[in-house]
Every structure is written in C-alpha cells, then in structure tokens.
PDB file of C-alpha atoms and ligand atoms in Angstrom:
ATOM      1  CA  UNK A1473     112.870 108.863  75.878  1.00 96.00           C
ATOM      2  CA  UNK A1474     113.442 108.475  79.624  1.00 98.00           C
ATOM      3  CA  UNK A1475     116.242 105.995  80.317  1.00 98.00           C
ATOM      4  CA  UNK A1476     114.902 105.046  83.735  1.00 98.00           C
ATOM      5  CA  UNK A1477     111.207 104.887  84.689  1.00 99.00           C
ATOM      6  CA  UNK A1478     110.230 104.175  88.310  1.00 99.00           C
ATOM      7  CA  UNK A1479     106.618 103.307  89.146  1.00 99.00           C
ATOM      8  CA  UNK A1480     104.532 103.127  92.320  1.00 99.00           C
ATOM      9  CA  UNK A1481     101.961 100.535  91.311  1.00 98.00           C
ATOM     10  CA  UNK A1482      99.019 101.673  93.410  1.00 98.00           C
ATOM     11  CA  UNK A1483      95.272 101.021  93.280  1.00 98.00           C
ATOM     12  CA  UNK A1484      94.977  97.241  93.150  1.00 98.00           C
ATOM     13  CA  UNK A1485      92.640  97.119  96.144  1.00 98.00           C
ATOM     14  CA  UNK A1486      90.320  99.812  94.790  1.00 98.00           C
ATOM     15  CA  UNK A1487      90.253  98.125  91.385  1.00 98.00           C
ATOM     16  CA  UNK A1488      89.000  94.950  93.052  1.00 98.00           C
ATOM     17  CA  UNK A1489      86.509  96.765  95.299  1.00 98.00           C
ATOM     18  CA  UNK A1490      84.907  98.474  92.328  1.00 98.00           C
ATOM     19  CA  UNK A1491      84.165  94.987  90.998  1.00 98.00           C
ATOM     20  CA  UNK A1492      83.040  93.618  94.364  1.00 98.00           C
ATOM     21  CA  UNK A1493      86.035  91.268  94.336  1.00 98.00           C
ATOM     22  CA  UNK A1494      88.468  90.537  97.167  1.00 97.00           C
ATOM     23  CA  UNK A1495      91.593  92.713  97.204  1.00 97.00           C
ATOM     24  CA  UNK A1496      93.694  89.740  96.125  1.00 97.00           C
ATOM     25  CA  UNK A1497      91.943  89.792  92.729  1.00 98.00           C
ATOM     26  CA  UNK A1498      93.374  93.264  92.218  1.00 98.00           C
ATOM     27  CA  UNK A1499      96.856  92.137  93.159  1.00 98.00           C
ATOM     28  CA  UNK A1500      96.611  89.208  90.744  1.00 98.00           C
ATOM     29  CA  UNK A1501      95.502  91.483  87.950  1.00 98.00           C
ATOM     30  CA  UNK A1502      98.327  93.820  88.957  1.00 98.00           C
ATOM     31  CA  UNK A1503     100.863  91.080  88.248  1.00 98.00           C
ATOM     32  CA  UNK A1504      99.490  90.833  84.700  1.00 98.00           C
ATOM     33  CA  UNK A1505      99.898  94.568  84.353  1.00 98.00           C
ATOM     34  CA  UNK A1506     103.536  94.185  85.384  1.00 98.00           C
ATOM     35  CA  UNK A1507     104.083  91.772  82.487  1.00 98.00           C
ATOM     36  CA  UNK A1508     102.474  94.170  80.012  1.00 98.00           C
ATOM     37  CA  UNK A1509     104.458  97.105  81.369  1.00 98.00           C
ATOM     38  CA  UNK A1510     107.756  95.251  80.979  1.00 98.00           C
ATOM     39  CA  UNK A1511     106.889  94.541  77.342  1.00 98.00           C
ATOM     40  CA  UNK A1512     105.834  98.136  76.755  1.00 98.00           C
ATOM     41  CA  UNK A1513     109.051  99.432  78.334  1.00 98.00           C
ATOM     42  CA  UNK A1514     111.182  97.214  76.092  1.00 98.00           C
ATOM     43  CA  UNK A1515     109.224  98.286  72.993  1.00 98.00           C
ATOM     44  CA  UNK A1516     109.935 101.918  73.814  1.00 98.00           C
ATOM     45  CA  UNK A1517     113.642 101.435  74.437  1.00 98.00           C
ATOM     46  CA  UNK A1518     113.494 102.209  78.155  1.00 98.00           C
ATOM     47  CA  UNK A1519     116.691 100.872  79.774  1.00 98.00           C
ATOM     48  CA  UNK A1520     115.692 100.694  83.439  1.00 98.00           C
ATOM     49  CA  UNK A1521     112.264  99.924  84.855  1.00 99.00           C
ATOM     50  CA  UNK A1522     111.841 100.015  88.632  1.00 99.00           C
ATOM     51  CA  UNK A1523     108.610  98.837  90.243  1.00 98.00           C
ATOM     52  CA  UNK A1524     107.562  99.371  93.863  1.00 98.00           C
ATOM     53  CA  UNK A1525     105.965  96.055  94.834  1.00 98.00           C
ATOM     54  CA  UNK A1526     105.980  96.144  98.650  1.00 98.00           C
ATOM     55  CA  UNK A1527     106.971  98.975 100.945  1.00 97.00           C
ATOM     56  CA  UNK A1528     108.579  98.664 104.352  1.00 96.00           C
ATOM     57  CA  UNK A1529     105.275 100.045 105.695  1.00 97.00           C
ATOM     58  CA  UNK A1530     103.083  97.452 103.945  1.00 98.00           C
ATOM     59  CA  UNK A1531     103.742  94.998 106.822  1.00 97.00           C
ATOM     60  CA  UNK A1532     101.110  97.050 108.639  1.00 98.00           C
ATOM     61  CA  UNK A1533      98.391  95.526 106.440  1.00 98.00           C
ATOM     62  CA  UNK A1534      96.212  92.679 107.684  1.00 97.00           C
ATOM     63  CA  UNK A1535      98.236  89.500 108.073  1.00 97.00           C
ATOM     64  CA  UNK A1536      96.256  87.608 105.428  1.00 97.00           C
ATOM     65  CA  UNK A1537      96.868  90.293 102.813  1.00 97.00           C
ATOM     66  CA  UNK A1538     100.603  90.326 103.598  1.00 97.00           C
ATOM     67  CA  UNK A1539     100.661  86.527 103.180  1.00 97.00           C
ATOM     68  CA  UNK A1540      98.866  86.751  99.861  1.00 97.00           C
ATOM     69  CA  UNK A1541     101.309  89.368  98.598  1.00 97.00           C
ATOM     70  CA  UNK A1542     104.258  87.204  99.675  1.00 97.00           C
ATOM     71  CA  UNK A1543     102.707  84.231  97.930  1.00 97.00           C
ATOM     72  CA  UNK A1544     102.216  86.213  94.717  1.00 97.00           C
ATOM     73  CA  UNK A1545     105.816  87.405  94.852  1.00 98.00           C
ATOM     74  CA  UNK A1546     107.055  83.855  95.382  1.00 98.00           C
ATOM     75  CA  UNK A1547     105.008  82.518  92.477  1.00 98.00           C
ATOM     76  CA  UNK A1548     106.126  85.333  90.207  1.00 97.00           C
ATOM     77  CA  UNK A1549     109.746  84.548  91.041  1.00 98.00           C
ATOM     78  CA  UNK A1550     109.169  80.860  90.337  1.00 98.00           C
ATOM     79  CA  UNK A1551     107.329  81.397  87.073  1.00 97.00           C
ATOM     80  CA  UNK A1552     108.720  84.558  85.524  1.00 97.00           C
ATOM     81  CA  UNK A1553     112.470  84.664  86.070  1.00 98.00           C
ATOM     82  CA  UNK A1554     113.257  82.169  83.292  1.00 98.00           C
ATOM     83  CA  UNK A1555     111.061  84.196  80.909  1.00 98.00           C
ATOM     84  CA  UNK A1556     112.821  87.397  81.897  1.00 98.00           C
ATOM     85  CA  UNK A1557     116.115  85.722  81.091  1.00 98.00           C
ATOM     86  CA  UNK A1558     114.868  84.478  77.699  1.00 98.00           C
ATOM     87  CA  UNK A1559     113.944  88.054  76.905  1.00 98.00           C
ATOM     88  CA  UNK A1560     117.365  89.419  77.772  1.00 98.00           C
ATOM     89  CA  UNK A1561     116.177  91.215  80.903  1.00 98.00           C
ATOM     90  CA  UNK A1562     118.490  91.812  83.851  1.00 98.00           C
ATOM     91  CA  UNK A1563     116.575  91.253  87.086  1.00 98.00           C
ATOM     92  CA  UNK A1564     117.344  92.973  90.378  1.00 98.00           C
ATOM     93  CA  UNK A1565     115.590  93.154  93.734  1.00 98.00           C
ATOM     94  CA  UNK A1566     116.168  96.035  96.164  1.00 98.00           C
ATOM     95  CA  UNK A1567     114.964  96.251  99.741  1.00 98.00           C
ATOM     96  CA  UNK A1568     115.592  94.589 103.056  1.00 97.00           C
ATOM     97  CA  UNK A1569     115.074  90.958 102.107  1.00 96.00           C
ATOM     98  CA  UNK A1570     116.039  89.713 105.574  1.00 95.00           C
ATOM     99  CA  UNK A1571     112.385  89.706 106.593  1.00 94.00           C
ATOM    100  CA  UNK A1572     111.298  87.495 103.689  1.00 96.00           C
ATOM    101  CA  UNK A1573     111.083  83.698 103.574  1.00 95.00           C
ATOM    102  CA  UNK A1574     114.316  81.904 102.735  1.00 98.00           C
ATOM    103  CA  UNK A1575     112.707  80.578  99.538  1.00 98.00           C
ATOM    104  CA  UNK A1576     111.995  84.106  98.270  1.00 98.00           C
ATOM    105  CA  UNK A1577     115.523  85.222  99.111  1.00 98.00           C
ATOM    106  CA  UNK A1578     117.036  82.219  97.325  1.00 98.00           C
ATOM    107  CA  UNK A1579     114.934  82.700  94.201  1.00 98.00           C
ATOM    108  CA  UNK A1580     115.675  86.429  94.105  1.00 98.00           C
ATOM    109  CA  UNK A1581     119.407  85.820  94.436  1.00 98.00           C
ATOM    110  CA  UNK A1582     119.318  83.058  91.811  1.00 98.00           C
ATOM    111  CA  UNK A1583     117.368  85.298  89.423  1.00 98.00           C
ATOM    112  CA  UNK A1584     119.871  88.107  89.824  1.00 98.00           C
ATOM    113  CA  UNK A1585     122.734  85.703  89.237  1.00 98.00           C
ATOM    114  CA  UNK A1586     121.122  84.098  86.164  1.00 98.00           C
ATOM    115  CA  UNK A1587     120.309  87.400  84.456  1.00 98.00           C
ATOM    116  CA  UNK A1588     123.281  89.523  85.474  1.00 98.00           C
ATOM    117  CA  UNK A1589     124.827  89.582  81.969  1.00 98.00           C
ATOM    118  CA  UNK A1590     121.624  90.724  80.231  1.00 98.00           C
ATOM    119  CA  UNK A1591     121.456  94.205  78.757  1.00 97.00           C
ATOM    120  CA  UNK A1592     118.076  94.722  77.117  1.00 96.00           C
ATOM    121  CA  UNK A1593     116.245  96.115  80.142  1.00 98.00           C
ATOM    122  CA  UNK A1594     117.154  96.218  83.819  1.00 98.00           C
ATOM    123  CA  UNK A1595     114.027  95.389  85.794  1.00 98.00           C
ATOM    124  CA  UNK A1596     114.235  96.242  89.488  1.00 98.00           C
ATOM    125  CA  UNK A1597     111.592  95.106  91.946  1.00 98.00           C
ATOM    126  CA  UNK A1598     111.555  97.113  95.179  1.00 98.00           C
ATOM    127  CA  UNK A1599     110.366  94.726  97.900  1.00 98.00           C
ATOM    128  CA  UNK A1600     110.343  95.596 101.590  1.00 97.00           C
ATOM    129  CA  UNK A1601     111.940  98.761 100.316  1.00 98.00           C
ATOM    130  CA  UNK A1602     111.918 102.135 102.018  1.00 98.00           C
ATOM    131  CA  UNK A1603     113.790 105.230 100.907  1.00 98.00           C
ATOM    132  CA  UNK A1604     114.789 106.012 104.485  1.00 98.00           C
ATOM    133  CA  UNK A1605     116.046 102.468 104.991  1.00 98.00           C
ATOM    134  CA  UNK A1606     118.106 102.818 101.809  1.00 98.00           C
ATOM    135  CA  UNK A1607     119.833 106.014 102.948  1.00 98.00           C
ATOM    136  CA  UNK A1608     120.453 104.550 106.409  1.00 98.00           C
ATOM    137  CA  UNK A1609     121.941 101.312 105.028  1.00 98.00           C
ATOM    138  CA  UNK A1610     124.134 103.342 102.646  1.00 98.00           C
ATOM    139  CA  UNK A1611     125.446 105.382 105.585  1.00 96.00           C
ATOM    140  CA  UNK A1612     126.176 102.214 107.524  1.00 96.00           C
ATOM    141  CA  UNK A1613     128.028 100.586 104.608  1.00 97.00           C
ATOM    142  CA  UNK A1614     129.926 103.793 103.905  1.00 95.00           C
ATOM    143  CA  UNK A1615     131.035 103.884 107.506  1.00 93.00           C
ATOM    144  CA  UNK A1616     132.093 100.229 107.419  1.00 94.00           C
ATOM    145  CA  UNK A1617     134.150 100.803 104.269  1.00 93.00           C
ATOM    146  CA  UNK A1618     135.848 103.939 105.567  1.00 91.00           C
ATOM    147  CA  UNK A1619     136.026 103.168 109.275  1.00 88.00           C
ATOM    148  CA  UNK A1620     139.814 103.107 109.346  1.00 86.00           C
ATOM    149  CA  UNK A1621     140.403 106.386 107.557  1.00 85.00           C
ATOM    150  CA  UNK A1622     137.406 108.340 108.851  1.00 83.00           C
ATOM    151  CA  UNK A1623     138.180 111.801 110.245  1.00 85.00           C
ATOM    152  CA  UNK A1624     135.450 112.645 112.752  1.00 81.00           C
ATOM    153  CA  UNK A1625     135.076 116.224 111.484  1.00 85.00           C
ATOM    154  CA  UNK A1626     135.455 115.544 107.742  1.00 83.00           C
ATOM    155  CA  UNK A1627     132.400 116.582 105.705  1.00 84.00           C
ATOM    156  CA  UNK A1628     130.442 113.743 104.080  1.00 87.00           C
ATOM    157  CA  UNK A1629     130.120 114.427 100.375  1.00 91.00           C
ATOM    158  CA  UNK A1630     126.756 113.203  99.011  1.00 93.00           C
ATOM    159  CA  UNK A1631     128.552 111.884  95.906  1.00 95.00           C
ATOM    160  CA  UNK A1632     130.635 109.676  98.179  1.00 94.00           C
ATOM    161  CA  UNK A1633     127.531 108.167  99.776  1.00 96.00           C
ATOM    162  CA  UNK A1634     125.687 107.526  96.487  1.00 97.00           C
ATOM    163  CA  UNK A1635     127.675 104.385  95.535  1.00 97.00           C
ATOM    164  CA  UNK A1636     126.344 102.687  98.673  1.00 98.00           C
ATOM    165  CA  UNK A1637     122.671 103.208  97.836  1.00 98.00           C
ATOM    166  CA  UNK A1638     120.932 100.016  96.808  1.00 98.00           C
ATOM    167  CA  UNK A1639     120.342 101.153  93.201  1.00 98.00           C
ATOM    168  CA  UNK A1640     123.852 102.457  92.540  1.00 98.00           C
ATOM    169  CA  UNK A1641     123.957 100.251  89.415  1.00 98.00           C
ATOM    170  CA  UNK A1642     121.327 102.426  87.717  1.00 98.00           C
ATOM    171  CA  UNK A1643     121.124 106.078  86.722  1.00 98.00           C
ATOM    172  CA  UNK A1644     118.639 108.054  88.808  1.00 98.00           C
ATOM    173  CA  UNK A1645     115.059 107.812  87.481  1.00 98.00           C
ATOM    174  CA  UNK A1646     114.124 110.291  84.767  1.00 98.00           C
ATOM    175  CA  UNK A1647     110.397 109.680  85.105  1.00 98.00           C
ATOM    176  CA  UNK A1648     108.405 108.660  88.182  1.00 99.00           C
ATOM    177  CA  UNK A1649     104.848 107.431  87.720  1.00 99.00           C
ATOM    178  CA  UNK A1650     102.303 106.806  90.462  1.00 99.00           C
ATOM    179  CA  UNK A1651      98.972 105.262  89.586  1.00 99.00           C
ATOM    180  CA  UNK A1652      95.917 105.232  91.841  1.00 98.00           C
ATOM    181  CA  UNK A1653      95.402 108.977  92.216  1.00 98.00           C
ATOM    182  CA  UNK A1654      97.469 109.564  95.359  1.00 98.00           C
ATOM    183  CA  UNK A1655     100.107 112.250  94.982  1.00 98.00           C
ATOM    184  CA  UNK A1656     102.842 111.187  97.376  1.00 98.00           C
ATOM    185  CA  UNK A1657     106.143 109.326  97.411  1.00 98.00           C
ATOM    186  CA  UNK A1658     105.248 106.847 100.220  1.00 98.00           C
ATOM    187  CA  UNK A1659     108.919 106.301 101.153  1.00 98.00           C
ATOM    188  CA  UNK A1660     109.920 105.118  97.673  1.00 98.00           C
ATOM    189  CA  UNK A1661     113.283 106.240  96.235  1.00 98.00           C
ATOM    190  CA  UNK A1662     113.820 109.390  98.302  1.00 98.00           C
ATOM    191  CA  UNK A1663     117.413 110.176  97.429  1.00 98.00           C
ATOM    192  CA  UNK A1664     117.196 109.103  93.801  1.00 98.00           C
ATOM    193  CA  UNK A1665     114.043 111.112  92.993  1.00 98.00           C
ATOM    194  CA  UNK A1666     115.682 114.475  93.756  1.00 98.00           C
ATOM    195  CA  UNK A1667     115.526 115.586  90.089  1.00 98.00           C
ATOM    196  CA  UNK A1668     113.081 113.070  88.665  1.00 98.00           C
ATOM    197  CA  UNK A1669     110.023 114.325  86.774  1.00 98.00           C
ATOM    198  CA  UNK A1670     106.924 113.283  88.737  1.00 98.00           C
ATOM    199  CA  UNK A1671     103.760 112.086  87.015  1.00 98.00           C
ATOM    200  CA  UNK A1672     100.535 111.100  88.754  1.00 98.00           C
ATOM    201  CA  UNK A1673      97.543 109.413  87.166  1.00 98.00           C
ATOM    202  CA  UNK A1674      94.132 108.452  88.526  1.00 98.00           C
ATOM    203  CA  UNK A1675      94.255 105.170  86.606  1.00 98.00           C
ATOM    204  CA  UNK A1676      94.332 102.204  88.958  1.00 98.00           C
ATOM    205  CA  UNK A1677      97.371  99.977  88.468  1.00 98.00           C
ATOM    206  CA  UNK A1678      95.444  97.020  86.945  1.00 98.00           C
ATOM    207  CA  UNK A1679      94.151  99.441  84.266  1.00 98.00           C
ATOM    208  CA  UNK A1680      97.603 100.803  83.394  1.00 98.00           C
ATOM    209  CA  UNK A1681      98.716  99.948  79.841  1.00 98.00           C
ATOM    210  CA  UNK A1682     100.959 100.998  76.960  1.00 98.00           C
ATOM    211  CA  UNK A1683      98.754 103.978  76.156  1.00 98.00           C
ATOM    212  CA  UNK A1684      99.009 105.152  79.772  1.00 98.00           C
ATOM    213  CA  UNK A1685     102.782 104.763  79.635  1.00 98.00           C
ATOM    214  CA  UNK A1686     102.855 106.815  76.441  1.00 98.00           C
ATOM    215  CA  UNK A1687     100.797 109.550  78.122  1.00 98.00           C
ATOM    216  CA  UNK A1688     103.313 109.687  80.971  1.00 98.00           C
ATOM    217  CA  UNK A1689     106.222 109.803  78.529  1.00 98.00           C
ATOM    218  CA  UNK A1690     104.523 112.583  76.538  1.00 98.00           C
ATOM    219  CA  UNK A1691     104.166 114.611  79.738  1.00 98.00           C
ATOM    220  CA  UNK A1692     107.826 113.959  80.543  1.00 98.00           C
ATOM    221  CA  UNK A1693     108.944 115.076  77.087  1.00 98.00           C
ATOM    222  CA  UNK A1694     107.084 118.363  77.409  1.00 97.00           C
ATOM    223  CA  UNK A1695     109.068 119.335  80.492  1.00 97.00           C
ATOM    224  CA  UNK A1696     112.301 121.240  80.783  1.00 96.00           C
ATOM    225  CA  UNK A1697     114.801 119.644  83.149  1.00 95.00           C
ATOM    226  CA  UNK A1698     116.922 122.444  84.533  1.00 96.00           C
ATOM    227  CA  UNK A1699     118.813 120.807  87.414  1.00 96.00           C
ATOM    228  CA  UNK A1700     119.083 124.182  89.138  1.00 96.00           C
ATOM    229  CA  UNK A1701     120.136 126.139  86.040  1.00 95.00           C
ATOM    230  CA  UNK A1702     118.110 128.826  84.258  1.00 97.00           C
ATOM    231  CA  UNK A1703     115.930 128.068  81.268  1.00 97.00           C
ATOM    232  CA  UNK A1704     118.239 130.208  79.088  1.00 97.00           C
ATOM    233  CA  UNK A1705     121.254 128.155  80.096  1.00 96.00           C
ATOM    234  CA  UNK A1706     119.449 124.914  79.302  1.00 96.00           C
ATOM    235  CA  UNK A1707     118.282 126.143  75.893  1.00 96.00           C
ATOM    236  CA  UNK A1708     121.720 127.498  75.038  1.00 96.00           C
ATOM    237  CA  UNK A1709     123.325 124.152  75.899  1.00 95.00           C
ATOM    238  CA  UNK A1710     120.701 122.277  73.840  1.00 93.00           C
ATOM    239  CA  UNK A1711     121.272 124.525  70.791  1.00 94.00           C
ATOM    240  CA  UNK A1712     125.004 123.860  70.731  1.00 88.00           C
TER     241      UNK A1712
HETATM  242  C1  IPE B2173      99.205  98.608  95.506  1.00 91.85           C
HETATM  243  O1  IPE B2173      97.819  98.545  95.578  1.00 91.85           O
HETATM  244  C2  IPE B2173      99.847  97.281  95.817  1.00 91.85           C
HETATM  245  C3  IPE B2173     100.609  97.244  97.070  1.00 91.85           C
HETATM  246  C4  IPE B2173     100.769  98.244  97.906  1.00 91.85           C
HETATM  247  C5  IPE B2173     101.227  95.996  97.409  1.00 91.85           C
HETATM  248  P1  IPE B2173      97.042  98.751  96.953  1.00 91.85           P
HETATM  249  O2  IPE B2173      96.877  97.419  97.579  1.00 91.85           O
HETATM  250  O3  IPE B2173      97.719  99.773  97.771  1.00 91.85           O
HETATM  251  O4  IPE B2173      95.658  99.276  96.414  1.00 91.85           O
HETATM  252  P2  IPE B2173      94.747 100.388  97.069  1.00 91.85           P
HETATM  253  O5  IPE B2173      95.595 101.612  97.240  1.00 91.85           O
HETATM  254  O6  IPE B2173      94.257  99.851  98.369  1.00 91.85           O
HETATM  255  O7  IPE B2173      93.655 100.584  96.069  1.00 91.85           O
HETATM  256  C1  IPE B2174     102.820 102.388  98.052  1.00 91.85           C
HETATM  257  O1  IPE B2174     101.456 102.112  98.047  1.00 91.85           O
HETATM  258  C2  IPE B2174     103.616 101.125  98.065  1.00 91.85           C
HETATM  259  C3  IPE B2174     103.468 100.248  96.916  1.00 91.85           C
HETATM  260  C4  IPE B2174     102.767 100.457  95.840  1.00 91.85           C
HETATM  261  C5  IPE B2174     104.238  99.046  96.994  1.00 91.85           C
HETATM  262  P1  IPE B2174     100.576 102.180  99.375  1.00 91.85           P
HETATM  263  O2  IPE B2174      99.184 101.965  98.952  1.00 91.85           O
HETATM  264  O3  IPE B2174     101.133 101.274 100.396  1.00 91.85           O
HETATM  265  O4  IPE B2174     100.833 103.692  99.839  1.00 91.85           O
HETATM  266  P2  IPE B2174     100.056 104.605 100.881  1.00 91.85           P
HETATM  267  O5  IPE B2174      99.970 103.832 102.151  1.00 91.85           O
HETATM  268  O6  IPE B2174      98.705 104.891 100.316  1.00 91.85           O
HETATM  269  O7  IPE B2174     100.897 105.837 100.987  1.00 91.85           O
HETATM  270 MG1   MG B2175      97.488 101.790  97.963  1.00 91.85          MG
END
C-alpha cells in the first residue's frame, strides 16, 4: 500500500460542461469527491493524502471563477475541519497563503492547530501552491538559517535543503494520481515527485471514487521501484 498519495484533482470544468452546467457545479461536485476520497484513503490505510486544490497559476483564471474557488475553500474550512478532527485526521495546508483572505488564513491555521496531534491520516491541501515556489522558499529559509556560517563556495547538499520544503513533515509521495486526462505535473510537487510512481486517468475528478483509487493502487503495486538500482539488486534485497 502506498503510504503517501498525492492527487491533481483535474476535470471539474469539463465535468460541468458535459452536463451543460456552469463550471462552479463541477467544483462543488469536486468537493464531494474530496470527502469520498478521504474516506477511501482511510479505509485503505493510506497515511498521507495530498490534494492539489489551487495552483499558483490558477490566479490567471477569470476573476469570478477565482472568487468562487476561494468561496468554496472558505466554506470547506468552516464546515469540514471539525469533522476532520472528529475522524482523527491531521490537517495541513501548503502554499503561499499570503495572497488569501485573512479569514481563510485564520481558519487554515486554526485547523492545523486543532488537528496537529491526530495520527490517522495526514490530509494536506495544496493551495496557491507551486513546486517552483516551494523550492525557492526552501532556499530562502535555508539561507536565513545558515546565513552566519555560510561559506560562499560550499556545495549545497540536496538533503540539507529538503527540511525546508513545505511538506518536510511527510515522506515523499509514493503514488501520484492526475485525473482529467492531462499528462503533466502543472507545477505540483516538483522536488518531492522525483521517485514517485505517476498514474494518469481520463476520469474527471467529480467521477473519481474508491474503485478508481483501487485501480491506481493496483497499477502502483505492479511496478518495481528501483531508485536508480538494477532490477536484480531490488529483487535480491526483497528476497532477503
Ligand atoms: C480542477 O478542475 C480544479 C482546479 C484547477 C481548481 P478544472 O477547473 O481545471 O477543470 P477543467 O480542467 O477545466 O476541466
Ligand atoms: C492543475 O490543474 C491545478 C489543480 C488541479 C489545482 P489545471 O487545470 O490548473 O492545470 P493545467 O492548467 O491544465 O496544466
Ligand atoms: Mg484543469
């Protein structure tokens, strides 16, 4: 079973269009799918579930759609955080929250604080997140922490930078899923996906369900993760 599953929830707009509904109907349905996916992840013993809700590039959408997405996020924070806590879920938000309304920032911080001792599932919502932003902010924080002792010519060890990435509390994702048929990363977790198994499905996010999650997990389980080694090495290590 993958410990950490990271999902790009894509296809809400197309789901709505197919039904001659406004795009917002797809986003609303997408929130329901999030609830079902959290339940399905818990049932399967997944420890970390990370969902891409709003990318740093999504500000480029029409202003009214951005507002609707912000409103949905705000409502979800208001209505769902207590339920997450009741279910033993640890809640985290990653991304540059500075651009969000104060109310969203307060609710996100309060939700993280309330649920920080929970251990059943760590649910991370990536909001105004960009993989490039994450690496840049890690470099900045690394520099701030080491300013005094920094040798200008000293090599920067990637392992030394990793603790400053915004998801340093979680292992790197084992399985990445993107719904909606597009086969790209769209500036999601760039650093952390280096050795993640990638899975793409044409299902639109509102249609994603437990069966679809099981299909992704089955694909993951059929793969051999070599991390640069040979297949023989991996099989030898597994047999021991
Ligand atoms: C994903 O669905 C949700 C967000 C990016 C917020 P889209 O809104 O991208 O749906 P499509 O890709 O237009 O169908
Ligand atoms: C990626 O979806 C971001 C989220 C799902 C939050 P997009 O629909 O924004 O991605 P592109 O623009 O098609 O790459
Ligand atoms: Mg899309």
